[in-house]
Amino acid sequence: MSPKDTQYKIYLTEKDIPEAWYNVRADMKTDHRPILNPATNQPVTVADLSPVFCEELCKQELNSADRYIEIPDAVREMYRMYRPSPLVRAYPLERALKTPAKIYYKFEGGNTSGSHKLNSAIAQAYYAKAQGLKGVVTETGAGQWGSALSMACAYFGLDLKVFMVKVSAQQKPYRKAVMETFGASVTSSPSDETQIGRKILAEYPETGGSLGCAISEAVEYAVTHEGYRYVLGSVLNQVLLHQSIIGLEAKAAMELVGEYPDVVIGCAGGGSNLGGLMSAFMKDKLEGKTAPKFIAVEPASCPSLTRGRFAYDFCDTGKITPLAKMYTLGATFIPSANHAGGLRFHGMAPILSQLYHDGYIDEARAETQRAVFDAAVYFARVEGTLPAPESSHAIKVAIDEAVKCRESGEAKTILFGLTGTGYFDLAAYMQYNDGSMTDTVPTDAELAKGLAELPKV
Amino acid sequence: MSPKDTQYKIYLTEKDIPEAWYNVRADMKTDHRPILNPATNQPVTVADLSPVFCEELCKQELNSADRYIEIPDAVREMYRMYRPSPLVRAYPLERALKTPAKIYYKFEGGNTSGSHKLNSAIAQAYYAKAQGLKGVVTETGAGQWGSALSMACAYFGLDLKVFMVKVSAQQKPYRKAVMETFGASVTSSPSDETQIGRKILAEYPETGGSLGCAISEAVEYAVTHEGYRYVLGSVLNQVLLHQSIIGLEAKAAMELVGEYPDVVIGCAGGGSNLGGLMSAFMKDKLEGKTAPKFIAVEPASCPSLTRGRFAYDFCDTGKITPLAKMYTLGATFIPSANHAGGLRFHGMAPILSQLYHDGYIDEARAETQRAVFDAAVYFARVEGTLPAPESSHAIKVAIDEAVKCRESGEAKTILFGLTGTGYFDLAAYMQYNDGSMTDTVPTDAELAKGLAELPKV
């Protein structure tokens, strides 16, 4: 094909940035089971949640009725700094794979936070500011969410306190530096600044921390500090709502070039990316229209969809959050330290869990780390973008699907989410390059331990 | 202003990627003085240069006649992976500064190499491949050029050998990891792989290396290895030619929104960015049309334009390259190790030097490091992009000019080059954040030392 016939990057204009987020719950045949107050086992209310979350975000969390939620002007204005994100046709990858498939990816890494997390960070910071709060508090593991939130808080003029998983803070000092450059205060977790942190430190003085533990600390900090609320970058309904902008834009951009995907592939940790990417296409499926096959890709070292249980569970290690009905490995499950990327949450977003349980998400695959990095390095060399390890789970499966098309001769249209860049994951790439990277897949016995501790509901 | 009236990012379409580079030498009233063979003090010929550089690039280096050089299709095809780069209207910065000025920046950091260097890397790798070479060899300091070249070589299937300044390789292991991920072989310089490297190691066993020394090693490696040629990311005429795409696109994008700059500001180390950014606008000036004021911004720790001499000098520490007439601090000048960013070359591109000498570049300013980082952090928090330290020199002066407009009430249109992102410069940001960053300005006596060693021509 001559270069004159190709268009690599399909951009919508800034005027085409959606004016409303899409709330998939309004179209789900079966809503996810209600979030429960663990003290009473009763569905939580806005009043239950509002000491923890911003008022408006509590309402979004519990809103299953409104199909569209208007995006505030101030949020759309900050979106214009980096959105619409490009939809990219992966011509070099197609040529390298000699596949008749058309491969597209929605690239969310073209902003300083390096991932799609910024889409929800901006919304959450905006609502906190609008409520007159002094600041917000959160946790971060790999650091994408913390970086995104620090950018949004700097923009809106909010204080930000981040509990960063201790081992991540040590392994990724530069991620911490990004957050501090944007004005955030970053504390390694577990810390002595919270009751739960002190308790964990007393029991396990040598621990490197975990995401679940950092969540516990952040929530405690929020409810014990005047003018602060807790914010979270994945799992929650509100996050999937905000991330719907990925799918809305992707669908509109594909329409611009007369395409519609046969397959939609997204990596899935807590579910924010896949939930966002699939949104507008899932609407088609829920309405009984032609729709793509949806594939969720998770790490073999943290396989909530493929090896977890669909049950009520806490969202944090400290067991202080409400209970959600979701695919879970148990709140105490912590993936092996060998696991390099994110996607290390023990559960999966209730919305995605329900859709998967009901067959609307067609398939989940668990991929091992080295196979994922094989795909990442191949992609980088061919497409010229160094992908985040998280995103590379989707790349792995997109390549597998394109190779199947080569074998079958089918010219399928594949869409995957390139959620971010790997510029802060070079330590992992170095391990891959020097051959020291290992795969870790939990044994059935290891998984049984976490599942045995599920709460009785 | 309502968000509905604003457009942050002005994108040309891929069809609008220029079909030819602009060779400013064809329009210069006085061409730069010829490059000389140091053995004879006679102007170099293609035959002199072709053992070192690819044949086609030698021709481009010595071409002062052709105004436009066609961009090969294969180069334009790879350009489509990340170009046209966006022209961004800095609305949030304007609002924060309360300036009537309109501030635009051409953002070249939206690719994995993180800078504009990729524009020339692709061209140089293409010509090497077209000549049937096995590989190319180069040096890198901060690592932007090496990263860019590793991407281009991976794409075209060329071997790449990089001599990386030893202290940079130690301070930036992740830059090295990027190059290795794209398949490059990276050697710390000085090394024992070349005669000049062994000589320098014998004299200064503890040295951290320098860019000039790494250039010497790379050139020696190229001329002593069959099927290899040397490539360079700045200073050369061919590099400024390839980088003209920045200015050609910037001018076309400004025309799209009915704008023309009053001031064009670019950081200047070797000159690749400023030479590229100003290209199409300099054409207007050379033709006697209305044209912007051009401001070159260099680090106070390596002030070739503001404190150097306009004289013939070597381009490398080892004094094995041809002689160029340029602003120089002397080939043996090495900026203080405290200096965090790039822009550490002792000279300035001959084209820029001549244009500055003849008054076509209106002004050069030298900025100290902490003032540059003040501007960088301010910009990051307001505009949401973490800039490279190099680019932040231009940001500093753009902010100064916008503040002057606030004071004078003038609504000038300012265009600056945001050459790259600072994702691999977090060690410097950490120094800035914790207050340990210092300014280093060479004394007159220190500068006199390098200038005393200029060759007699």
PDB file of N, CA, C and O in Angstrom, chain A residues 21 46-47 49-63 66 68-72 75 123-133 229-231 237-239 241-242:
ATOM      1  N   TRP A  21     -21.055  11.469  29.527  1.00  0.00           N
ATOM      2  CA  TRP A  21     -20.546  10.118  29.714  1.00  0.00           C
ATOM      3  C   TRP A  21     -21.714   9.140  29.551  1.00  0.00           C
ATOM      4  O   TRP A  21     -22.874   9.489  29.797  1.00  0.00           O
ATOM      5  N   VAL A  46     -26.332   7.187  49.551  1.00  0.00           N
ATOM      6  CA  VAL A  46     -25.484   8.370  49.383  1.00  0.00           C
ATOM      7  C   VAL A  46     -25.021   8.861  50.754  1.00  0.00           C
ATOM      8  O   VAL A  46     -23.863   9.247  50.939  1.00  0.00           O
ATOM      9  N   ALA A  47     -25.911   8.802  51.735  1.00  0.00           N
ATOM     10  CA  ALA A  47     -25.554   9.251  53.091  1.00  0.00           C
ATOM     11  C   ALA A  47     -24.435   8.389  53.688  1.00  0.00           C
ATOM     12  O   ALA A  47     -23.535   8.898  54.365  1.00  0.00           O
ATOM     13  N   LEU A  49     -22.104   6.866  51.961  1.00  0.00           N
ATOM     14  CA  LEU A  49     -20.859   7.037  51.206  1.00  0.00           C
ATOM     15  C   LEU A  49     -20.265   8.434  51.337  1.00  0.00           C
ATOM     16  O   LEU A  49     -19.047   8.613  51.171  1.00  0.00           O
ATOM     17  N   SER A  50     -21.120   9.427  51.624  1.00  0.00           N
ATOM     18  CA  SER A  50     -20.628  10.805  51.483  1.00  0.00           C
ATOM     19  C   SER A  50     -19.570  11.236  52.505  1.00  0.00           C
ATOM     20  O   SER A  50     -18.862  12.211  52.232  1.00  0.00           O
ATOM     21  N   PRO A  51     -19.409  10.547  53.641  1.00  0.00           N
ATOM     22  CA  PRO A  51     -18.228  10.904  54.447  1.00  0.00           C
ATOM     23  C   PRO A  51     -16.917  10.504  53.765  1.00  0.00           C
ATOM     24  O   PRO A  51     -15.861  11.036  54.090  1.00  0.00           O
ATOM     25  N   VAL A  52     -17.014   9.558  52.826  1.00  0.00           N
ATOM     26  CA  VAL A  52     -15.812   9.044  52.161  1.00  0.00           C
ATOM     27  C   VAL A  52     -15.592   9.706  50.803  1.00  0.00           C
ATOM     28  O   VAL A  52     -14.492  10.167  50.496  1.00  0.00           O
ATOM     29  N   PHE A  53     -16.654   9.764  50.003  1.00  0.00           N
ATOM     30  CA  PHE A  53     -16.536  10.288  48.633  1.00  0.00           C
ATOM     31  C   PHE A  53     -17.227  11.649  48.520  1.00  0.00           C
ATOM     32  O   PHE A  53     -18.116  11.974  49.314  1.00  0.00           O
ATOM     33  N   CYS A  54     -16.879  12.405  47.484  1.00  0.00           N
ATOM     34  CA  CYS A  54     -17.578  13.646  47.177  1.00  0.00           C
ATOM     35  C   CYS A  54     -19.056  13.342  46.922  1.00  0.00           C
ATOM     36  O   CYS A  54     -19.393  12.300  46.351  1.00  0.00           O
ATOM     37  N   GLU A  55     -19.871  14.268  47.306  1.00  0.00           N
ATOM     38  CA  GLU A  55     -21.332  14.126  47.184  1.00  0.00           C
ATOM     39  C   GLU A  55     -21.755  13.723  45.758  1.00  0.00           C
ATOM     40  O   GLU A  55     -22.469  12.747  45.562  1.00  0.00           O
ATOM     41  N   GLU A  56     -21.294  14.457  44.775  1.00  0.00           N
ATOM     42  CA  GLU A  56     -21.741  14.216  43.404  1.00  0.00           C
ATOM     43  C   GLU A  56     -21.266  12.844  42.914  1.00  0.00           C
ATOM     44  O   GLU A  56     -21.970  12.158  42.167  1.00  0.00           O
ATOM     45  N   LEU A  57     -20.082  12.453  43.369  1.00  0.00           N
ATOM     46  CA  LEU A  57     -19.552  11.149  42.952  1.00  0.00           C
ATOM     47  C   LEU A  57     -20.318  10.017  43.626  1.00  0.00           C
ATOM     48  O   LEU A  57     -20.476   8.938  43.049  1.00  0.00           O
ATOM     49  N   CYS A  58     -20.815  10.236  44.851  1.00  0.00           N
ATOM     50  CA  CYS A  58     -21.673   9.231  45.502  1.00  0.00           C
ATOM     51  C   CYS A  58     -22.929   9.013  44.667  1.00  0.00           C
ATOM     52  O   CYS A  58     -23.368   7.889  44.450  1.00  0.00           O
ATOM     53  N   LYS A  59     -23.481  10.128  44.196  1.00  0.00           N
ATOM     54  CA  LYS A  59     -24.703  10.009  43.386  1.00  0.00           C
ATOM     55  C   LYS A  59     -24.415   9.242  42.099  1.00  0.00           C
ATOM     56  O   LYS A  59     -25.185   8.381  41.684  1.00  0.00           O
ATOM     57  N   GLN A  60     -23.277   9.546  41.473  1.00  0.00           N
ATOM     58  CA  GLN A  60     -22.920   8.818  40.250  1.00  0.00           C
ATOM     59  C   GLN A  60     -22.720   7.334  40.556  1.00  0.00           C
ATOM     60  O   GLN A  60     -23.096   6.466  39.766  1.00  0.00           O
ATOM     61  N   GLU A  61     -22.155   7.059  41.703  1.00  0.00           N
ATOM     62  CA  GLU A  61     -21.855   5.671  42.058  1.00  0.00           C
ATOM     63  C   GLU A  61     -23.125   4.835  42.130  1.00  0.00           C
ATOM     64  O   GLU A  61     -23.121   3.658  41.757  1.00  0.00           O
ATOM     65  N   LEU A  62     -24.176   5.467  42.607  1.00  0.00           N
ATOM     66  CA  LEU A  62     -25.414   4.712  42.844  1.00  0.00           C
ATOM     67  C   LEU A  62     -26.453   4.920  41.738  1.00  0.00           C
ATOM     68  O   LEU A  62     -27.569   4.412  41.837  1.00  0.00           O
ATOM     69  N   ASN A  63     -26.078   5.624  40.707  1.00  0.00           N
ATOM     70  CA  ASN A  63     -27.034   5.964  39.648  1.00  0.00           C
ATOM     71  C   ASN A  63     -27.100   4.869  38.584  1.00  0.00           C
ATOM     72  O   ASN A  63     -26.186   4.711  37.792  1.00  0.00           O
ATOM     73  N   ASP A  66     -29.881   6.903  34.919  1.00  0.00           N
ATOM     74  CA  ASP A  66     -29.603   7.863  33.846  1.00  0.00           C
ATOM     75  C   ASP A  66     -28.585   7.315  32.854  1.00  0.00           C
ATOM     76  O   ASP A  66     -27.464   6.980  33.225  1.00  0.00           O
ATOM     77  N   TYR A  68     -27.177   8.876  30.301  1.00  0.00           N
ATOM     78  CA  TYR A  68     -26.093   9.828  30.028  1.00  0.00           C
ATOM     79  C   TYR A  68     -25.962  10.827  31.171  1.00  0.00           C
ATOM     80  O   TYR A  68     -26.971  11.290  31.706  1.00  0.00           O
ATOM     81  N   ILE A  69     -24.741  11.128  31.552  1.00  0.00           N
ATOM     82  CA  ILE A  69     -24.456  12.125  32.587  1.00  0.00           C
ATOM     83  C   ILE A  69     -23.637  13.217  31.908  1.00  0.00           C
ATOM     84  O   ILE A  69     -22.563  12.931  31.351  1.00  0.00           O
ATOM     85  N   GLU A  70     -24.128  14.433  31.979  1.00  0.00           N
ATOM     86  CA  GLU A  70     -23.453  15.538  31.303  1.00  0.00           C
ATOM     87  C   GLU A  70     -22.047  15.753  31.862  1.00  0.00           C
ATOM     88  O   GLU A  70     -21.834  15.718  33.072  1.00  0.00           O
ATOM     89  N   ILE A  71     -21.098  15.977  30.972  1.00  0.00           N
ATOM     90  CA  ILE A  71     -19.724  16.272  31.399  1.00  0.00           C
ATOM     91  C   ILE A  71     -19.627  17.774  31.653  1.00  0.00           C
ATOM     92  O   ILE A  71     -19.894  18.570  30.750  1.00  0.00           O
ATOM     93  N   PRO A  72     -19.266  18.185  32.872  1.00  0.00           N
ATOM     94  CA  PRO A  72     -19.196  19.627  33.154  1.00  0.00           C
ATOM     95  C   PRO A  72     -18.214  20.327  32.204  1.00  0.00           C
ATOM     96  O   PRO A  72     -17.210  19.745  31.787  1.00  0.00           O
ATOM     97  N   VAL A  75     -14.558  20.246  33.055  1.00  0.00           N
ATOM     98  CA  VAL A  75     -13.920  18.947  32.808  1.00  0.00           C
ATOM     99  C   VAL A  75     -13.611  18.804  31.320  1.00  0.00           C
ATOM    100  O   VAL A  75     -12.496  18.410  30.937  1.00  0.00           O
ATOM    101  N   ALA A 123     -12.306  14.384  36.346  1.00  0.00           N
ATOM    102  CA  ALA A 123     -13.694  14.458  36.810  1.00  0.00           C
ATOM    103  C   ALA A 123     -13.752  14.468  38.330  1.00  0.00           C
ATOM    104  O   ALA A 123     -14.450  15.295  38.938  1.00  0.00           O
ATOM    105  N   GLN A 124     -12.999  13.596  38.955  1.00  0.00           N
ATOM    106  CA  GLN A 124     -13.067  13.486  40.417  1.00  0.00           C
ATOM    107  C   GLN A 124     -12.508  14.742  41.092  1.00  0.00           C
ATOM    108  O   GLN A 124     -13.054  15.225  42.086  1.00  0.00           O
ATOM    109  N   ALA A 125     -11.426  15.277  40.555  1.00  0.00           N
ATOM    110  CA  ALA A 125     -10.864  16.500  41.135  1.00  0.00           C
ATOM    111  C   ALA A 125     -11.840  17.663  40.945  1.00  0.00           C
ATOM    112  O   ALA A 125     -12.037  18.483  41.855  1.00  0.00           O
ATOM    113  N   TYR A 126     -12.470  17.703  39.791  1.00  0.00           N
ATOM    114  CA  TYR A 126     -13.436  18.782  39.543  1.00  0.00           C
ATOM    115  C   TYR A 126     -14.568  18.764  40.566  1.00  0.00           C
ATOM    116  O   TYR A 126     -14.911  19.791  41.164  1.00  0.00           O
ATOM    117  N   TYR A 127     -15.162  17.581  40.794  1.00  0.00           N
ATOM    118  CA  TYR A 127     -16.304  17.514  41.721  1.00  0.00           C
ATOM    119  C   TYR A 127     -15.865  17.833  43.151  1.00  0.00           C
ATOM    120  O   TYR A 127     -16.613  18.418  43.927  1.00  0.00           O
ATOM    121  N   ALA A 128     -14.638  17.450  43.498  1.00  0.00           N
ATOM    122  CA  ALA A 128     -14.129  17.770  44.837  1.00  0.00           C
ATOM    123  C   ALA A 128     -13.991  19.277  45.001  1.00  0.00           C
ATOM    124  O   ALA A 128     -14.366  19.853  46.024  1.00  0.00           O
ATOM    125  N   LYS A 129     -13.456  19.920  43.978  1.00  0.00           N
ATOM    126  CA  LYS A 129     -13.290  21.374  44.018  1.00  0.00           C
ATOM    127  C   LYS A 129     -14.657  22.059  44.070  1.00  0.00           C
ATOM    128  O   LYS A 129     -14.867  23.007  44.846  1.00  0.00           O
ATOM    129  N   ALA A 130     -15.577  21.551  43.243  1.00  0.00           N
ATOM    130  CA  ALA A 130     -16.909  22.161  43.176  1.00  0.00           C
ATOM    131  C   ALA A 130     -17.625  22.071  44.517  1.00  0.00           C
ATOM    132  O   ALA A 130     -18.443  22.918  44.870  1.00  0.00           O
ATOM    133  N   GLN A 131     -17.309  21.038  45.278  1.00  0.00           N
ATOM    134  CA  GLN A 131     -17.931  20.864  46.594  1.00  0.00           C
ATOM    135  C   GLN A 131     -17.248  21.734  47.647  1.00  0.00           C
ATOM    136  O   GLN A 131     -17.672  21.771  48.801  1.00  0.00           O
ATOM    137  N   GLY A 132     -16.189  22.417  47.273  1.00  0.00           N
ATOM    138  CA  GLY A 132     -15.491  23.295  48.211  1.00  0.00           C
ATOM    139  C   GLY A 132     -14.517  22.568  49.123  1.00  0.00           C
ATOM    140  O   GLY A 132     -14.121  23.092  50.171  1.00  0.00           O
ATOM    141  N   LEU A 133     -14.107  21.363  48.735  1.00  0.00           N
ATOM    142  CA  LEU A 133     -13.171  20.615  49.573  1.00  0.00           C
ATOM    143  C   LEU A 133     -11.779  21.225  49.509  1.00  0.00           C
ATOM    144  O   LEU A 133     -11.432  21.942  48.571  1.00  0.00           O
ATOM    145  N   ARG A 229     -11.711  14.165  50.969  1.00  0.00           N
ATOM    146  CA  ARG A 229     -12.461  12.974  50.594  1.00  0.00           C
ATOM    147  C   ARG A 229     -11.512  12.022  49.874  1.00  0.00           C
ATOM    148  O   ARG A 229     -10.445  12.409  49.401  1.00  0.00           O
ATOM    149  N   TYR A 230     -11.951  10.757  49.807  1.00  0.00           N
ATOM    150  CA  TYR A 230     -11.180   9.694  49.173  1.00  0.00           C
ATOM    151  C   TYR A 230     -11.567   9.605  47.694  1.00  0.00           C
ATOM    152  O   TYR A 230     -12.737   9.760  47.346  1.00  0.00           O
ATOM    153  N   VAL A 231     -10.591   9.358  46.842  1.00  0.00           N
ATOM    154  CA  VAL A 231     -10.871   9.127  45.421  1.00  0.00           C
ATOM    155  C   VAL A 231     -10.118   7.865  44.979  1.00  0.00           C
ATOM    156  O   VAL A 231      -9.083   7.515  45.548  1.00  0.00           O
ATOM    157  N   ASN A 237     -18.114   2.278  39.903  1.00  0.00           N
ATOM    158  CA  ASN A 237     -19.029   2.622  38.809  1.00  0.00           C
ATOM    159  C   ASN A 237     -18.708   3.994  38.232  1.00  0.00           C
ATOM    160  O   ASN A 237     -18.746   4.200  37.023  1.00  0.00           O
ATOM    161  N   GLN A 238     -18.417   4.953  39.116  1.00  0.00           N
ATOM    162  CA  GLN A 238     -18.147   6.329  38.679  1.00  0.00           C
ATOM    163  C   GLN A 238     -16.931   6.365  37.758  1.00  0.00           C
ATOM    164  O   GLN A 238     -16.883   7.149  36.807  1.00  0.00           O
ATOM    165  N   VAL A 239     -15.934   5.522  38.040  1.00  0.00           N
ATOM    166  CA  VAL A 239     -14.720   5.506  37.217  1.00  0.00           C
ATOM    167  C   VAL A 239     -15.054   4.950  35.831  1.00  0.00           C
ATOM    168  O   VAL A 239     -14.645   5.508  34.803  1.00  0.00           O
ATOM    169  N   LEU A 241     -17.872   5.057  34.452  1.00  0.00           N
ATOM    170  CA  LEU A 241     -18.671   6.101  33.810  1.00  0.00           C
ATOM    171  C   LEU A 241     -17.758   7.116  33.111  1.00  0.00           C
ATOM    172  O   LEU A 241     -17.913   7.402  31.918  1.00  0.00           O
ATOM    173  N   HIS A 242     -16.784   7.642  33.867  1.00  0.00           N
ATOM    174  CA  HIS A 242     -15.891   8.656  33.285  1.00  0.00           C
ATOM    175  C   HIS A 242     -15.074   8.073  32.124  1.00  0.00           C
ATOM    176  O   HIS A 242     -14.816   8.733  31.129  1.00  0.00           O
TER     177      HIS A 242
END
